[in-house]
mmCIF file of C-alpha atoms in Angstrom:
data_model
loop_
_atom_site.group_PDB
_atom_site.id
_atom_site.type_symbol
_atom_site.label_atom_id
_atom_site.label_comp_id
_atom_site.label_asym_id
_atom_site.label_seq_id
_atom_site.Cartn_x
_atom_site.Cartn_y
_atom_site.Cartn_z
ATOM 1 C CA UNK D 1 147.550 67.555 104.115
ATOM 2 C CA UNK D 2 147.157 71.113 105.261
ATOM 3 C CA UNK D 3 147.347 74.050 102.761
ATOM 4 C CA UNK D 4 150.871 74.759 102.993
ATOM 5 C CA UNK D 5 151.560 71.256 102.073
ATOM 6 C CA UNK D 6 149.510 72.003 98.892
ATOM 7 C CA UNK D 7 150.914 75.512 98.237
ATOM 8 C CA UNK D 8 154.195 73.965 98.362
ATOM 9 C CA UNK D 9 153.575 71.149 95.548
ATOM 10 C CA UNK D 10 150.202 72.022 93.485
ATOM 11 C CA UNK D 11 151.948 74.146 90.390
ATOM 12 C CA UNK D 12 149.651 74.876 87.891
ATOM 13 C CA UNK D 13 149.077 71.720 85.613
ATOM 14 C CA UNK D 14 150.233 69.554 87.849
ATOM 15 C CA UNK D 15 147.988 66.627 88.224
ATOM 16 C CA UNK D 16 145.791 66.023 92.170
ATOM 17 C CA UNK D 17 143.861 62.769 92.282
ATOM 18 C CA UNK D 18 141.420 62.884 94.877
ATOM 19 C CA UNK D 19 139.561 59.174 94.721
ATOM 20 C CA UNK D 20 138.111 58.510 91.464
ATOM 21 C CA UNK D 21 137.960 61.711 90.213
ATOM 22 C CA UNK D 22 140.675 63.367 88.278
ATOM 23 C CA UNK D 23 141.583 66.889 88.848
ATOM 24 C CA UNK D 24 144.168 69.373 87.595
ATOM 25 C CA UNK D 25 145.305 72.001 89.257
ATOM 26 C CA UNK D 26 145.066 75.264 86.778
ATOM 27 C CA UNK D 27 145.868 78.341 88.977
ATOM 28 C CA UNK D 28 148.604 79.621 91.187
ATOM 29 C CA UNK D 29 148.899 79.576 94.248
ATOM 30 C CA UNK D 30 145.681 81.215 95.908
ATOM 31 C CA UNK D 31 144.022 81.096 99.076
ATOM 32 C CA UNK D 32 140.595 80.468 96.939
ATOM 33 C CA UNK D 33 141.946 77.648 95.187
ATOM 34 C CA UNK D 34 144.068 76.100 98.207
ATOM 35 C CA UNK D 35 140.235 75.954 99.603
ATOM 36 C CA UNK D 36 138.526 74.246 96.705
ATOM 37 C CA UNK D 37 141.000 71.767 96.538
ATOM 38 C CA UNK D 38 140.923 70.221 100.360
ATOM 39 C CA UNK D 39 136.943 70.866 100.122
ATOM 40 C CA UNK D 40 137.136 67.956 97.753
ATOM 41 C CA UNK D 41 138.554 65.416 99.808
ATOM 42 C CA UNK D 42 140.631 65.221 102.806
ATOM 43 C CA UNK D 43 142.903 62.333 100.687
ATOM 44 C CA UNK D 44 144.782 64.404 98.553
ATOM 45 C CA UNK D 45 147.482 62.634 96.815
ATOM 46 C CA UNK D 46 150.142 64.427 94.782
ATOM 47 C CA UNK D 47 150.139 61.878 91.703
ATOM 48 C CA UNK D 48 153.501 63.475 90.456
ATOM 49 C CA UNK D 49 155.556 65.523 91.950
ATOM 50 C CA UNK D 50 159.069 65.622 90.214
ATOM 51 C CA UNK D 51 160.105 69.145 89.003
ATOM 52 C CA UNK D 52 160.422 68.021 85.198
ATOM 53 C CA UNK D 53 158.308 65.580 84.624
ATOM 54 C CA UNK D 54 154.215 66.390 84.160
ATOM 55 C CA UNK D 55 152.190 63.163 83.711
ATOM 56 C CA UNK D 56 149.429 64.194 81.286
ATOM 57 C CA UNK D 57 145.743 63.033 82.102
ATOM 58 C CA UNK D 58 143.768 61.116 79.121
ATOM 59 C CA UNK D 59 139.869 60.932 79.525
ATOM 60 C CA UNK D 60 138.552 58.069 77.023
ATOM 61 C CA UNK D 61 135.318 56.514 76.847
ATOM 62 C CA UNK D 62 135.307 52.549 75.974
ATOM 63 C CA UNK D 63 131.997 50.531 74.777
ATOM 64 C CA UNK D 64 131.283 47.000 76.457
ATOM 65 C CA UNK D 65 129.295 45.824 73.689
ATOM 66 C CA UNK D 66 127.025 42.857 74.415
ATOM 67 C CA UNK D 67 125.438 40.482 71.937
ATOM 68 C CA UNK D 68 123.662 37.185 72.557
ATOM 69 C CA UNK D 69 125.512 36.972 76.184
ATOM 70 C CA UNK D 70 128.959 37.841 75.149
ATOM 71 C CA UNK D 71 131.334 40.720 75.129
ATOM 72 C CA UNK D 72 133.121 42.336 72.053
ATOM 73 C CA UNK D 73 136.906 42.299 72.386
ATOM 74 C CA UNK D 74 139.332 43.844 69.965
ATOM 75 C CA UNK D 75 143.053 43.801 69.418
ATOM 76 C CA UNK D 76 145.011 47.170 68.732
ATOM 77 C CA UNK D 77 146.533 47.268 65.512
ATOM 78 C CA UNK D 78 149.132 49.845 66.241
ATOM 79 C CA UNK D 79 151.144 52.013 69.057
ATOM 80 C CA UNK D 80 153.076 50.584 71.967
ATOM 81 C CA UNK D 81 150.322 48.628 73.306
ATOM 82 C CA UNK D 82 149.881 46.951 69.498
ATOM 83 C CA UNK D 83 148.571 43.108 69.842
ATOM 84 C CA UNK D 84 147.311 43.826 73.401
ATOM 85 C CA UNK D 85 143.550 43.318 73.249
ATOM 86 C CA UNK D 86 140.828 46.185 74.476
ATOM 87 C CA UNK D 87 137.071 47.337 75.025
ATOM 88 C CA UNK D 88 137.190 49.722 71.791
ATOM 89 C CA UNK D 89 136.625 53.279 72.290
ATOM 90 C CA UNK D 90 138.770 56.580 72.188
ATOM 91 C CA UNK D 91 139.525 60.181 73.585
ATOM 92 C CA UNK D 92 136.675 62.641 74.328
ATOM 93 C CA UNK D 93 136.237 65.514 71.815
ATOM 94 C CA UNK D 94 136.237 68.730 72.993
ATOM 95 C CA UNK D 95 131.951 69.962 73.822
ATOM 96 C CA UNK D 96 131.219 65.850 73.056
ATOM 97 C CA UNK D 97 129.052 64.301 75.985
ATOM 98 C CA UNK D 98 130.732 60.756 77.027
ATOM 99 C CA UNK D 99 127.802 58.911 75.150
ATOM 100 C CA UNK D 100 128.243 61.278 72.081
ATOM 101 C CA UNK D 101 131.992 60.388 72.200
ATOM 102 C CA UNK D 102 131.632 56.465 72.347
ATOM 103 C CA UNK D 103 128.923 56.581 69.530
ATOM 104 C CA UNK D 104 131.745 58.514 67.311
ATOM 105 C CA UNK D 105 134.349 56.328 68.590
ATOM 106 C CA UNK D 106 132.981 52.794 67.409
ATOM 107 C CA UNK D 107 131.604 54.340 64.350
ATOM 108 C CA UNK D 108 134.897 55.590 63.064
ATOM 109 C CA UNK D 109 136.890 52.265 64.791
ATOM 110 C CA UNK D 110 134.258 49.806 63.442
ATOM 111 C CA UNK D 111 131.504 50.983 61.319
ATOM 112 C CA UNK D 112 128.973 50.302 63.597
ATOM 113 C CA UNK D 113 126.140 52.189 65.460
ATOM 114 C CA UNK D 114 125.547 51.741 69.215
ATOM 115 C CA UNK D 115 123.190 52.882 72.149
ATOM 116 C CA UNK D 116 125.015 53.276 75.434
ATOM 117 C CA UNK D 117 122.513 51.743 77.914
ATOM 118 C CA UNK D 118 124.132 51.871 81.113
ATOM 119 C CA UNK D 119 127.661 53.604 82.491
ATOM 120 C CA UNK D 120 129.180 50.472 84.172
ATOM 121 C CA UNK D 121 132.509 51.963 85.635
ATOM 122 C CA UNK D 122 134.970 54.693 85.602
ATOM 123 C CA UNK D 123 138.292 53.507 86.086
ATOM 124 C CA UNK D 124 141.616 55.341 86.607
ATOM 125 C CA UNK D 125 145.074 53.761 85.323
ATOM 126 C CA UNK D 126 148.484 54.901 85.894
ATOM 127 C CA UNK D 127 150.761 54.027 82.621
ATOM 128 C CA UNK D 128 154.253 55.275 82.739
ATOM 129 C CA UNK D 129 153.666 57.882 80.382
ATOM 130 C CA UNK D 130 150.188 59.346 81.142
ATOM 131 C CA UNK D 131 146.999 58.778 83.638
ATOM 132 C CA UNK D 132 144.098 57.268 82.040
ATOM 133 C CA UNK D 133 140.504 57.955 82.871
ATOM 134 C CA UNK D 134 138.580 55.092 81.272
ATOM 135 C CA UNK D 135 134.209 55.427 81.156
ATOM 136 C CA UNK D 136 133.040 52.026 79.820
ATOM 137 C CA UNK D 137 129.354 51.903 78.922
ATOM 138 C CA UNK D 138 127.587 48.676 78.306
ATOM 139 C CA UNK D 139 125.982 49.058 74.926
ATOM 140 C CA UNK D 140 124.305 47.044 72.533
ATOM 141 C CA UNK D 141 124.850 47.794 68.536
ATOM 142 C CA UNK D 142 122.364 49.420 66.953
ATOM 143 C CA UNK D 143 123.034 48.652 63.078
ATOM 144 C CA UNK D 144 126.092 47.815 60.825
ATOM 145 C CA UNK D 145 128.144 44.796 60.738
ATOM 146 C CA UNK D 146 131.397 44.605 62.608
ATOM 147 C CA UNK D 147 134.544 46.349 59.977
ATOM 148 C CA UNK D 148 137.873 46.216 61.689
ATOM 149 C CA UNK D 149 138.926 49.897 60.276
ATOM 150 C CA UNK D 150 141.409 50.496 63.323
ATOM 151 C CA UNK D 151 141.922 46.651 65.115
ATOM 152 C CA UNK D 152 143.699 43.518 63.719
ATOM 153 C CA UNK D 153 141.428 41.317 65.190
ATOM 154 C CA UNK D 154 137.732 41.202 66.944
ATOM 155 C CA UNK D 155 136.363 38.333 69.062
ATOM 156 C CA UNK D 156 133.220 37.902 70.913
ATOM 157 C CA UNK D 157 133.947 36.072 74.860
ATOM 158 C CA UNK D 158 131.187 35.043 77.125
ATOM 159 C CA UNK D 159 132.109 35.944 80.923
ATOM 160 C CA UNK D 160 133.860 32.639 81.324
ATOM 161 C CA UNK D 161 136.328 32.651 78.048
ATOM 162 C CA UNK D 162 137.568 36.835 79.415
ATOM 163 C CA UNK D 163 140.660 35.527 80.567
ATOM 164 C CA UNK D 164 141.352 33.975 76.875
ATOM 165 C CA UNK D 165 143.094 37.277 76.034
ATOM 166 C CA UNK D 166 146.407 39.501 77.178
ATOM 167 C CA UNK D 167 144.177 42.338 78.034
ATOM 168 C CA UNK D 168 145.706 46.331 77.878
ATOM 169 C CA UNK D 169 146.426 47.115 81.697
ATOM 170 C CA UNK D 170 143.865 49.571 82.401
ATOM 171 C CA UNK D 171 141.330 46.742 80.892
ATOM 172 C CA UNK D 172 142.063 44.314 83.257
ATOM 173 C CA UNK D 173 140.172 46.354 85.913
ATOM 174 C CA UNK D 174 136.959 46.389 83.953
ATOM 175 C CA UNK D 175 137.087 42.765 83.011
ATOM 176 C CA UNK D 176 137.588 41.974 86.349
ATOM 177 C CA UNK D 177 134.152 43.729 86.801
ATOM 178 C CA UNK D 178 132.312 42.072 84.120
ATOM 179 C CA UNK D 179 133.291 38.868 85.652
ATOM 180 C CA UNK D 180 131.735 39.972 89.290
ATOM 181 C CA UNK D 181 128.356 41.373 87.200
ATOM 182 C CA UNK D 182 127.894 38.443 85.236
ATOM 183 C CA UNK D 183 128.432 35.829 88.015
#
C-alpha cells in the first residue's frame, strides 16, 4: 500500500491492523505519521473503512486458570453474549499493567486472588460491533474460594471435556490453543 493509499483512508481514529498488533491512527494526515505507519508492516489492512461507521477497539485481559489439570470456565450472566460461556477477565484500566488488570478483574468477578504465570496468547476478534484484543494468562489462584459475583455458572473442564460448552467467539481461538498445549 503506498502512502497515498494511506493518506487517502487513515482519518484520525480510524482503526489499522497490522498482524497481531492493534493500532489506531491518532493524527492527520502527515508525512511523519504516513512513515511510522508502513515502518510497521508492509500488510497494512484498513479494518474499516466506511465514512460513518468507526469500529471501536477493546483491549481485555482473560485468566486461564488451572487447578488439578483442568481449566476454569464461566458463563456470562448478562449483555448480548449472556449464557455464552468465557475465560473470565475484563477491560484494562487506564496506567494498569495487563497482570495488574487480570488480578483486579477475577477479584471483583469472583472473589478470588491469582498469580499470572505465563502470557499464553494474544488474540484479535472481529465482533460486529467492536474489535477485541484478548491477553489470556495462564494462572493459578492464589487464595479465596470461587463466588460467582458477575457469572451464572462456573465449571472446571480438563482439555478433553473444552468442547462441552458454546464458547463466546473470540474464545474459541484460545481453546483451540489449550487443546494444541495440552496434547
Amino acid at each position: 500500500m503506498s502512502s497515498n493509499e494511506i493518506r487517502s483512508v487513515a482519518q484520525p481514529g480510524r482503526v489499522l491492523r497490522s498482524g497481531r498488533r492493534c493500532r489506531r491512527f491518532e493524527s492527520s494526515h502527515s508525512d511523519q505519521n504516513t512513515s511510522r505507519l508502513l515502518g510497521i508492516n508492509n500488510r497494512l489492512l484498513i479494518y474499516k473503512l466506511s465514512e460513518n461507521l468507526q469500529v471501536k477497539t477493546i483491549e481485555v485481559v482473560a485468566a486461564i486458570i488451572l487447578h488439578n489439570g483442568k481449566v476454569l470456565a464461566t458463563q456470562k450472566g448478562s449483555g448480548e453474549f449472556k449464557g455464552l460461556w468465557e475465560f473470565p477477565g475484563g477491560k484494562i484500566e487506564s496506567g494498569e499493567t495487563k497482570e495488574e488488570a487480570i488480578i483486579r478483574e477475577i477479584k471483583e468477578e469472583l472473589a478470588l486472588v491469582i498469580t499470572p504465570e505465563k502470557l499464553l496468547i494474544s488474540i484479535e476478534h472481529d465482533y460486529s460491533t467492536f474489535h477485541l484484543c484478548m491477553h489470556c494468562f495462564l494462572s493459578v489462584v492464589k487464595e479465596g474460594q470461587i463466588s460467582l459475583l458477575e457469572h451464572n455458572d462456573a465449571c472446571w473442564l480438563s482439555p478433553a471435556e473444552l468442547d462441552r460448552v458454546k464458547w463466546l467467539p473470540a474464545d474459541i481461538k484460545v481453546v483451540e490453543k489449550l487443546k494444541a498445549e495440552f496434547k
